[in-house]
Structure formats: C-alpha cells, structure tokens
Short mmCIF file of C-alpha atoms in Angstrom, two decimals:
data_model
loop_
_atom_site.label_atom_id
_atom_site.label_comp_id
_atom_site.label_asym_id
_atom_site.label_seq_id
_atom_site.Cartn_x
_atom_site.Cartn_y
_atom_site.Cartn_z
CA MET A 108 86.15 73.39 102.85
CA SER A 109 86.75 74.60 99.28
CA ILE A 110 89.58 76.97 98.42
CA LEU A 111 87.01 79.69 97.70
CA GLY A 112 85.50 79.12 101.15
CA LYS A 113 88.92 79.35 102.77
CA MET A 114 89.64 82.51 100.83
CA GLN A 115 86.45 84.12 102.08
CA VAL A 116 87.46 83.51 105.71
CA LEU A 117 91.12 84.48 105.30
CA THR A 118 90.48 87.61 103.27
CA ASP A 119 87.87 88.74 105.81
CA SER A 120 90.48 88.24 108.52
CA ALA A 121 92.94 90.48 106.64
CA GLN A 122 90.65 93.51 106.51
CA TYR A 123 92.24 95.35 109.45
CA ASP A 124 95.74 95.61 107.97
CA LEU A 125 96.19 98.95 106.20
CA CYS A 126 99.85 98.77 105.17
CA ASP A 127 99.32 99.37 101.48
CA TYR A 128 97.88 102.60 100.14
CA VAL A 129 94.74 103.96 101.78
CA ASN A 130 91.55 101.93 101.76
CA HIS A 131 88.38 103.93 101.20
CA ASN A 132 86.11 100.86 101.52
CA LYS A 133 84.84 101.08 97.98
CA SER A 134 83.48 97.77 96.83
CA SER A 135 84.80 96.09 93.72
CA GLN A 136 82.74 95.58 90.60
CA VAL A 137 83.65 91.89 90.92
CA ASN A 138 81.95 90.19 93.85
CA LEU A 139 84.77 87.86 94.90
CA PRO A 140 86.54 87.56 98.28
CA GLY A 141 89.82 89.36 98.83
CA ILE A 142 89.60 92.16 96.25
CA TYR A 143 90.76 95.26 98.07
CA ASN A 144 90.15 98.53 96.28
CA ALA A 145 92.96 100.86 97.27
CA THR A 146 93.85 104.41 96.31
CA GLY A 147 97.36 105.07 95.06
CA THR A 148 99.36 108.23 95.69
CA ASN A 149 98.10 109.71 92.41
CA GLY A 150 94.47 109.05 93.35
CA CYS A 151 93.87 106.12 90.99
CA GLN A 152 92.05 103.00 92.18
CA ILE A 153 94.29 99.94 92.54
CA PRO A 154 92.64 96.53 93.06
CA LEU A 155 94.79 94.20 95.15
CA PHE A 156 94.27 90.62 96.29
CA LYS A 157 94.58 90.98 100.05
CA THR A 158 94.65 87.89 102.22
CA LEU A 159 96.23 86.01 105.09
CA GLN A 160 98.18 82.80 104.53
CA THR A 161 96.53 81.62 107.75
CA ASN A 162 94.37 83.10 110.48
CA LYS A 163 95.87 80.71 113.03
CA CYS A 164 97.90 82.76 115.49
CA LYS A 165 99.74 82.13 118.73
CA ASN A 166 99.80 85.81 119.74
CA ASP A 167 97.29 87.24 122.20
CA CYS A 168 96.87 90.78 120.82
CA LYS A 169 93.81 92.02 122.70
CA TYR A 170 92.42 94.06 119.81
CA CYS A 171 92.97 91.55 116.99
CA ILE A 172 90.32 89.51 115.21
CA ASN A 173 92.83 86.64 114.89
CA GLN A 174 94.15 86.58 118.48
CA SER A 175 94.84 83.18 120.01
CA LYS A 176 92.08 83.36 122.64
CA ARG A 177 89.25 84.13 120.23
CA HIS A 178 87.04 81.23 119.13
CA PHE A 179 86.31 81.09 115.41
CA THR A 180 87.16 79.07 112.31
CA ARG A 181 90.91 78.67 111.80
CA LEU A 182 92.14 77.95 108.28
CA GLU A 183 95.28 77.93 106.19
CA LEU A 184 96.09 78.00 102.49
CA SER A 185 99.15 76.16 101.24
CA PRO A 186 101.65 78.24 99.23
CA ASP A 187 100.57 76.51 96.01
CA GLU A 188 96.84 76.97 96.73
CA LEU A 189 97.31 80.66 97.45
CA ALA A 190 99.54 81.26 94.43
CA LYS A 191 97.02 79.60 92.09
CA ALA A 192 94.07 81.45 93.64
CA PHE A 193 95.83 84.79 93.22
CA LEU A 194 96.86 84.06 89.62
CA ASN A 195 93.27 83.16 88.78
CA TYR A 196 92.24 86.66 89.88
CA TYR A 197 95.23 88.34 88.23
CA ASN A 198 94.91 86.59 84.86
CA ARG A 199 91.22 87.51 84.72
CA GLY A 200 92.12 91.17 85.29
CA TYR A 201 90.39 91.38 88.68
CA VAL A 202 93.49 92.56 90.58
CA ASN A 203 96.82 94.27 89.86
CA GLY A 204 98.85 92.92 92.75
CA LEU A 205 99.09 90.87 95.94
CA PHE A 206 99.13 91.99 99.57
CA LEU A 207 100.05 88.96 101.67
CA SER A 208 100.04 88.80 105.45
CA SER A 209 99.67 85.98 107.95
CA GLY A 210 98.93 84.98 111.48
CA ILE A 211 101.73 83.11 113.28
CA SER A 212 100.48 79.55 113.50
CA ASP A 213 103.57 77.82 114.98
CA ASP A 214 106.75 79.87 115.00
CA GLU A 215 107.82 83.00 113.22
CA ASP A 216 110.24 81.53 110.71
CA LYS A 217 107.94 78.66 109.72
CA THR A 218 105.28 81.26 109.04
CA MET A 219 107.70 83.35 106.98
CA GLU A 220 108.77 80.23 105.06
CA LYS A 221 105.19 79.69 103.90
CA THR A 222 104.64 83.28 102.78
CA ILE A 223 108.05 83.41 101.08
CA GLU A 224 107.35 80.11 99.33
CA THR A 225 104.05 81.53 98.06
CA ILE A 226 105.72 84.47 96.38
CA ARG A 227 108.65 82.29 95.23
CA ILE A 228 106.15 80.07 93.38
CA LEU A 229 104.59 83.16 91.81
CA ARG A 230 107.93 84.63 90.74
CA LYS A 231 109.92 81.54 89.78
CA THR A 232 107.33 78.93 88.78
CA TYR A 233 104.70 81.11 87.13
CA GLY A 234 106.84 84.07 86.05
CA TYR A 235 104.64 86.64 87.80
CA ASP A 236 106.49 89.96 87.77
CA ASP A 237 103.95 92.47 89.05
CA TYR A 238 103.37 94.03 92.48
CA ILE A 239 103.74 92.08 95.75
CA HIS A 240 103.61 93.51 99.27
CA LEU A 241 104.65 91.00 101.95
CA LYS A 242 104.07 91.54 105.64
CA VAL A 243 107.02 90.58 107.87
CA VAL A 244 105.91 89.00 111.16
CA PRO A 245 107.37 90.20 114.48
CA GLY A 246 110.33 88.06 115.52
CA ALA A 247 111.23 86.93 111.98
CA SER A 248 114.88 86.05 111.37
CA LYS A 249 117.14 88.39 109.42
CA ASP A 250 117.67 85.71 106.78
CA SER A 251 113.93 85.29 106.17
CA ILE A 252 113.51 89.06 105.92
CA LYS A 253 116.34 89.21 103.39
CA ARG A 254 114.78 86.49 101.26
CA ALA A 255 111.39 88.17 101.45
CA MET A 256 112.86 91.45 100.28
CA ALA A 257 114.52 89.71 97.34
CA LEU A 258 111.07 88.69 96.08
CA ALA A 259 108.69 91.50 97.11
CA ASN A 260 108.29 95.05 95.84
CA ARG A 261 107.38 96.22 99.33
CA VAL A 262 107.65 94.74 102.81
CA SER A 263 106.32 96.06 106.10
CA ILE A 264 106.19 95.25 109.78
CA ASN A 265 103.50 96.62 112.08
CA ILE A 266 105.01 98.40 115.07
CA GLU A 267 101.45 98.50 116.49
CA ALA A 268 102.32 100.93 119.31
CA ALA A 269 104.59 103.91 119.90
CA THR A 270 106.19 102.64 123.10
CA ALA A 271 107.13 99.38 124.80
CA SER A 272 104.58 100.06 127.53
CA GLY A 273 101.96 100.79 124.90
CA LEU A 274 102.55 97.43 123.22
CA ALA A 275 102.41 95.72 126.62
CA GLU A 276 98.84 97.05 126.94
CA LEU A 277 97.99 95.25 123.69
CA SER A 278 99.90 91.97 123.93
CA SER A 279 101.94 89.85 126.34
CA THR A 280 103.63 87.76 123.64
CA LYS A 281 105.71 90.37 121.80
CA ASP A 282 108.87 92.23 122.80
CA TYR A 283 108.67 95.77 121.38
CA ASN A 284 112.39 96.45 121.05
CA LYS A 285 113.51 92.95 120.09
CA ASP A 286 110.66 91.55 117.98
CA ILE A 287 109.56 94.75 116.27
CA LEU A 288 111.97 97.70 116.32
CA LYS A 289 115.02 95.50 115.68
CA ARG A 290 113.23 93.90 112.71
CA LEU A 291 112.25 97.33 111.40
CA HIS A 292 115.90 98.37 111.40
CA TRP A 293 116.92 95.09 109.76
CA ILE A 294 114.45 95.80 106.97
CA ASP A 295 115.92 99.26 106.57
CA SER A 296 119.50 97.97 106.50
CA LEU A 297 118.57 95.41 103.84
CA GLN A 298 116.63 97.83 101.65
CA ASN A 299 118.03 98.07 98.12
CA ALA A 300 120.27 95.04 98.75
CA SER A 301 118.02 92.89 96.55
CA THR A 302 119.23 92.44 92.99
CA THR A 303 115.71 91.60 91.80
CA TYR A 304 113.76 94.54 93.22
CA PRO A 305 116.41 97.13 94.14
CA ASN A 306 113.86 99.92 94.57
CA SER A 307 111.79 98.12 97.20
CA THR A 308 110.26 100.21 99.97
CA HIS A 309 109.00 99.53 103.46
CA THR A 310 106.17 100.86 105.62
CA THR A 311 104.66 100.34 109.05
CA GLN A 312 101.33 100.59 110.86
CA LEU A 313 100.14 101.59 114.33
CA ILE A 314 96.88 100.83 116.10
CA VAL A 315 95.45 104.11 117.42
CA GLY A 316 93.12 104.26 120.42
CA ALA A 317 93.51 100.70 121.68
CA ASN A 318 95.96 101.78 124.38
CA ASN A 319 96.54 104.99 126.32
CA GLU A 320 99.23 106.47 124.12
CA THR A 321 98.84 110.13 123.17
CA ASP A 322 99.19 111.68 119.73
CA LYS A 323 102.44 113.27 120.89
CA GLU A 324 103.87 109.88 121.89
CA ILE A 325 102.85 108.38 118.54
CA LEU A 326 104.40 111.21 116.53
CA HIS A 327 107.53 111.19 118.71
CA ARG A 328 108.07 107.55 117.75
CA MET A 329 107.51 108.31 114.07
CA GLU A 330 109.94 111.22 114.16
CA LYS A 331 112.64 108.95 115.61
CA ILE A 332 111.98 106.30 112.96
CA TYR A 333 112.06 108.80 110.09
CA LYS A 334 115.38 110.17 111.33
CA LYS A 335 117.01 106.73 111.56
CA THR A 336 115.47 104.88 108.60
CA ASP A 337 114.18 105.32 105.05
CA LEU A 338 110.66 104.26 106.03
CA LYS A 339 108.35 105.14 103.14
CA ARG A 340 105.39 106.03 105.32
CA SER A 341 103.27 104.98 108.28
CA TYR A 342 99.63 103.96 108.50
CA PHE A 343 97.30 104.67 111.40
CA SER A 344 94.55 102.14 111.99
CA ALA A 345 91.67 103.43 114.11
CA PHE A 346 90.91 100.86 116.79
CA SER A 347 87.53 99.19 116.39
CA PRO A 348 86.36 96.66 119.01
CA VAL A 349 85.97 93.06 117.85
CA GLU A 350 83.51 90.72 119.53
CA GLY A 351 85.21 87.87 121.36
CA THR A 352 88.40 89.80 122.17
CA GLU A 353 89.46 91.31 125.49
CA PHE A 354 88.85 94.77 124.04
CA GLU A 355 85.35 94.09 122.73
CA ASN A 356 83.87 96.69 125.12
CA LYS A 357 86.59 99.30 124.65
CA LYS A 358 85.66 102.63 123.04
CA GLU A 359 86.17 102.87 119.30
CA CYS A 360 88.75 105.34 117.99
CA THR A 361 87.43 108.03 115.67
CA THR A 362 88.68 108.38 112.12
CA GLU A 363 88.90 112.12 112.82
CA ARG A 364 91.80 111.35 115.16
CA THR A 365 93.65 109.18 112.66
CA SER A 366 93.04 111.79 109.95
CA LYS A 367 94.84 114.42 112.03
CA LEU A 368 97.65 111.95 112.76
CA TYR A 369 98.08 111.33 109.02
CA HIS A 370 98.29 115.08 108.44
CA ALA A 371 100.78 115.67 111.26
CA ASP A 372 102.82 112.62 110.24
CA SER A 373 103.19 114.00 106.72
CA LEU A 374 104.55 117.22 108.22
CA LEU A 375 107.27 115.20 109.94
CA ASN A 376 108.00 112.87 107.04
CA SER A 377 107.49 114.87 103.86
CA TYR A 378 107.77 118.47 105.11
CA LYS A 379 110.61 117.82 107.60
CA PHE A 380 108.85 119.57 110.47
CA LYS A 381 110.21 118.90 113.94
CA LEU A 382 107.91 117.53 116.61
CA LYS A 383 108.51 120.62 118.74
CA GLU A 384 106.96 122.75 115.97
CA LEU A 385 103.62 120.94 116.21
CA VAL A 386 100.92 122.10 118.60
CA PHE A 387 99.23 119.77 121.10
CA ASP A 388 96.60 120.40 123.76
CA GLU A 389 97.09 119.97 127.51
CA ASN A 390 96.58 116.21 127.10
CA ASP A 391 99.22 115.94 124.35
CA GLN A 392 96.56 115.37 121.69
CA LEU A 393 96.19 117.06 118.32
CA SER A 394 93.22 119.34 117.79
CA LEU A 395 90.39 117.57 115.99
CA ASN A 396 89.06 120.89 114.69
CA GLU A 397 92.16 122.70 113.45
CA ASP A 398 94.66 122.04 110.68
CA PRO A 399 97.97 120.97 112.31
CA LYS A 400 99.99 122.95 109.77
CA ILE A 401 98.04 126.14 110.39
CA LEU A 402 98.36 125.74 114.16
CA ALA A 403 102.11 125.22 113.78
CA ALA A 404 102.43 128.22 111.43
CA ASN A 405 100.53 130.48 113.82
CA ASN A 406 103.06 129.56 116.50
CA MET A 407 106.10 130.50 114.38
CA ASP A 408 107.81 133.88 114.23
CA ILE A 409 109.07 133.64 110.63
CA PHE A 410 105.98 135.00 108.88
CA PRO A 411 105.28 136.69 106.59
CA ILE A 412 107.99 135.33 104.29
CA GLU A 413 108.98 136.73 100.91
CA ILE A 414 108.03 134.30 98.13
CA ASN A 415 110.86 135.48 95.90
CA THR A 416 113.67 134.88 98.41
CA ALA A 417 112.49 132.51 101.15
CA PRO A 418 114.42 129.22 101.39
CA PHE A 419 112.69 125.91 100.68
CA ILE A 420 112.44 124.99 104.38
CA GLU A 421 110.38 128.17 105.01
CA LEU A 422 108.23 127.85 101.91
CA ILE A 423 106.99 124.39 102.90
CA ARG A 424 105.97 125.74 106.31
CA VAL A 425 103.43 128.02 104.66
CA PRO A 426 99.87 126.61 104.81
CA GLY A 427 98.69 126.03 101.27
CA ILE A 428 102.18 125.44 99.86
CA GLY A 429 103.16 121.81 99.35
CA VAL A 430 106.51 120.23 98.63
CA LYS A 431 105.92 120.12 94.87
CA SER A 432 104.68 123.71 94.62
CA ALA A 433 107.62 124.92 96.78
CA LYS A 434 110.05 123.26 94.37
CA ARG A 435 108.24 124.86 91.42
CA ILE A 436 108.41 128.28 93.08
CA ILE A 437 112.18 127.97 93.54
CA ALA A 438 112.70 126.76 89.97
CA ILE A 439 110.63 129.57 88.43
CA ARG A 440 112.01 132.43 90.52
CA LYS A 441 115.49 131.64 89.19
CA LYS A 442 114.17 132.97 85.87
CA TYR A 443 111.86 135.78 87.02
CA LYS A 444 110.27 137.15 90.15
CA PHE A 445 106.68 136.46 91.15
CA LYS A 446 104.46 139.53 90.98
CA ASP A 447 101.02 138.38 92.11
CA LYS A 448 99.17 135.55 93.82
CA GLU A 449 97.54 134.32 90.60
CA GLU A 450 100.96 133.12 89.45
CA LEU A 451 101.17 131.05 92.62
CA ARG A 452 97.67 129.72 92.15
CA ARG A 453 98.61 128.36 88.74
CA LEU A 454 101.42 126.39 90.40
CA GLY A 455 98.99 124.62 92.71
CA VAL A 456 99.35 126.87 95.75
CA VAL A 457 96.16 127.16 97.82
CA VAL A 458 96.34 130.93 97.86
CA ASP A 459 93.50 131.52 100.31
CA ARG A 460 95.46 129.57 102.94
CA ALA A 461 98.89 130.91 102.02
CA GLU A 462 98.02 134.60 101.65
CA PRO A 463 98.28 135.65 105.33
CA TYR A 464 101.77 134.12 105.61
CA ILE A 465 103.51 135.55 102.54
CA LYS A 466 104.78 138.66 100.82
CA ILE A 467 105.15 138.91 97.05
CA SER A 468 107.77 141.38 95.85
CA GLY A 469 107.55 143.13 99.20
CA GLU A 470 103.76 143.33 99.32
CA PHE A 471 102.65 142.56 102.88
CA GLN A 472 99.48 140.52 103.44
CA PRO A 473 97.64 142.47 106.16
CA SER A 474 95.37 139.55 107.20
CA LEU A 475 98.32 138.16 109.18
CA GLU A 476 97.70 140.87 111.77
CA PHE A 477 94.47 139.19 112.83
CA PHE A 478 96.23 136.07 114.25
#
C-alpha cells in the first residue's frame, strides 16, 4: 500500500482523539487525509496533521475503533515515512502543526520509541521548530515521557475514565492507578524540565457515556487532578458506538452532556469553584437544560455583591462575569468607582445575566428577589 493509502487509514483511525483544541468537524479546503481543522482558544482555525503512528493495538478497549479484537486493516508508518509525509503537508502550507498518537502494537516503550523518533527526525534532521502534540501511551516509562517532553510543545495521556472501576468497564488490559494516573503525575513532575520547550503543557481526555460513571464522579476526578497538577485542561469525548466492538450496540452519548461537562469543568479549573458548589440532580448528573454557573449561583447566599468592593473570588461567581472581565473590574475600580451597568458591558460583562446578582454603588438589583 502507498504511503498516502496508509495515511488515509491511520488518520481515519485517529479521529476519536480530541486532546488538542476543540474540533468542530469543519472540512479543510484541501482534500487530503489527516488535516484536522481545530479551533484555538482565541477562536481562530488551526489546521493540524493528525494521525496515528500505527493502528495496531494490543489493548482491548471496548469502545475503541482500534481495539485488539476488531477485524480491520492494520498498518504502520515508519518514523521517517511519517516525518516526510507531515513535512510535505507543512511545507505546502496545508497544516500548522502535528498531533501524533499511536496504538500499542507490541509494548509501550517500543511504541513510544517510534513516536519519539518521528519527532526527533523532524526536530533534529529537518529543523522543524513549529507545534507538536505527542500522545503518551498508558504504561510508558518515565524516561520515554521525559524524552518526549523534551521534543514536544504539548503532551497528553488519556485517563479515559474517572475511576478505576469505570476503566475496568472499558478495558481489561490497563491499570488505572499504575498505567494512567501515575503517568499523569510523572508528566506533571517533568513539566518545564525540558530545556528545549520549557513552556510545554499537558492535557487529558475522558470518554463520556461508555461506562456508568456519573457527571459528579467525572468532575470529582477532575477537581482532584486540578488540585494536584498543572493540567492545562481536560477534553470530554462523547461515546459513539463503533461497529465491530463490544460496545457497538451501546447507546450513544449526547453532545449536550459533554457540553455541560465542559462548562462545569471550566468552573473548577478556571474559576476555582469547588465541586460542592455545583448542582447535580438526584442521579448525580448535571442539568442538560440549565447553565451550571447559574444553578450554582442560585444556590449561594453571597448575592447580591457590590461590584466596587467584592473580592475576585466573588466576582467570578457572578453569571456573566468571566475571569478576564473580573480582573478588569478590579483594575479599573482602583482608579474610580463603577456607576452603571453600561460601564460593565463595555468590559465584556454579559449584563443581562449578571444584573440580578450585583449591586453598583449600592444600587440593588430587584430581579434577584424572583429566584
């Protein structure tokens, strides 16, 4: 099979991994395999070359398109083949970076050796100095993780589930604490140790809806990770059944659920909410119809708060006030007091959401009484 043919198969097999920006499934203007149009944090479109080194895998993850028991074409690109294929795209301006993952064809460190060699060739042989995100496989050695982090701008490891029992529902070949959580903490301990890319970051991903874990269990795990590590962010992949896997008849997870998890996760990570401040239903699930921040705010006894004196931690609990706008409010009120809501609107505050929860120079917002 030609390299282009291999790339078509391997890039198709990489489509379920979300650990780099947020994919909105927008097709590229260039009709070539592996071009993944992603959206950066500032909203701009970022084309990445997203592929697997190999779709051969010894693991039996019941949801995964590449699981060992599924019958389909298994292929592998050598480090040199993959490096040249990527550079062909990059030099033609088709992509701005590489997102490289892999199945585990033999053992974990041999797999890591191949992916590390691919990016070593790019960095050292061809002088490529742009963006690389490398996926660390569960069970990888600390030395291989260290070498990967010396070459990549970002690394990640999928924790896949929120609990050991949740992972056991998905796979019998991985140890949650040893193969995944320990590696996640190794990555964190090694972050910024690289002399080449000292500002490297790391992320993770969970599969939502493939097991019986609740939203509360998922967010409890994320809260623990955020407290103990400098994890950049987490990604929530909505389970979708794949033909030929053990879960092919399992119900698909809705994107509405993952959307609410993203929102609640940002409250924990960026807004420093505590899990106990979030509101769950009797089944420990988030509401699919209500904004998690508004539900949490309506359950607090701190409102209304005074815009001109409230501390940062209270400002960011107001619906409609983000981290950036809260910082702007604090910076501006050092010079003069806010007098009306239009001043807040100009700072980016969503006033219609914030109004019931705030006072401005002592003016009470009466709509709060209706909650």
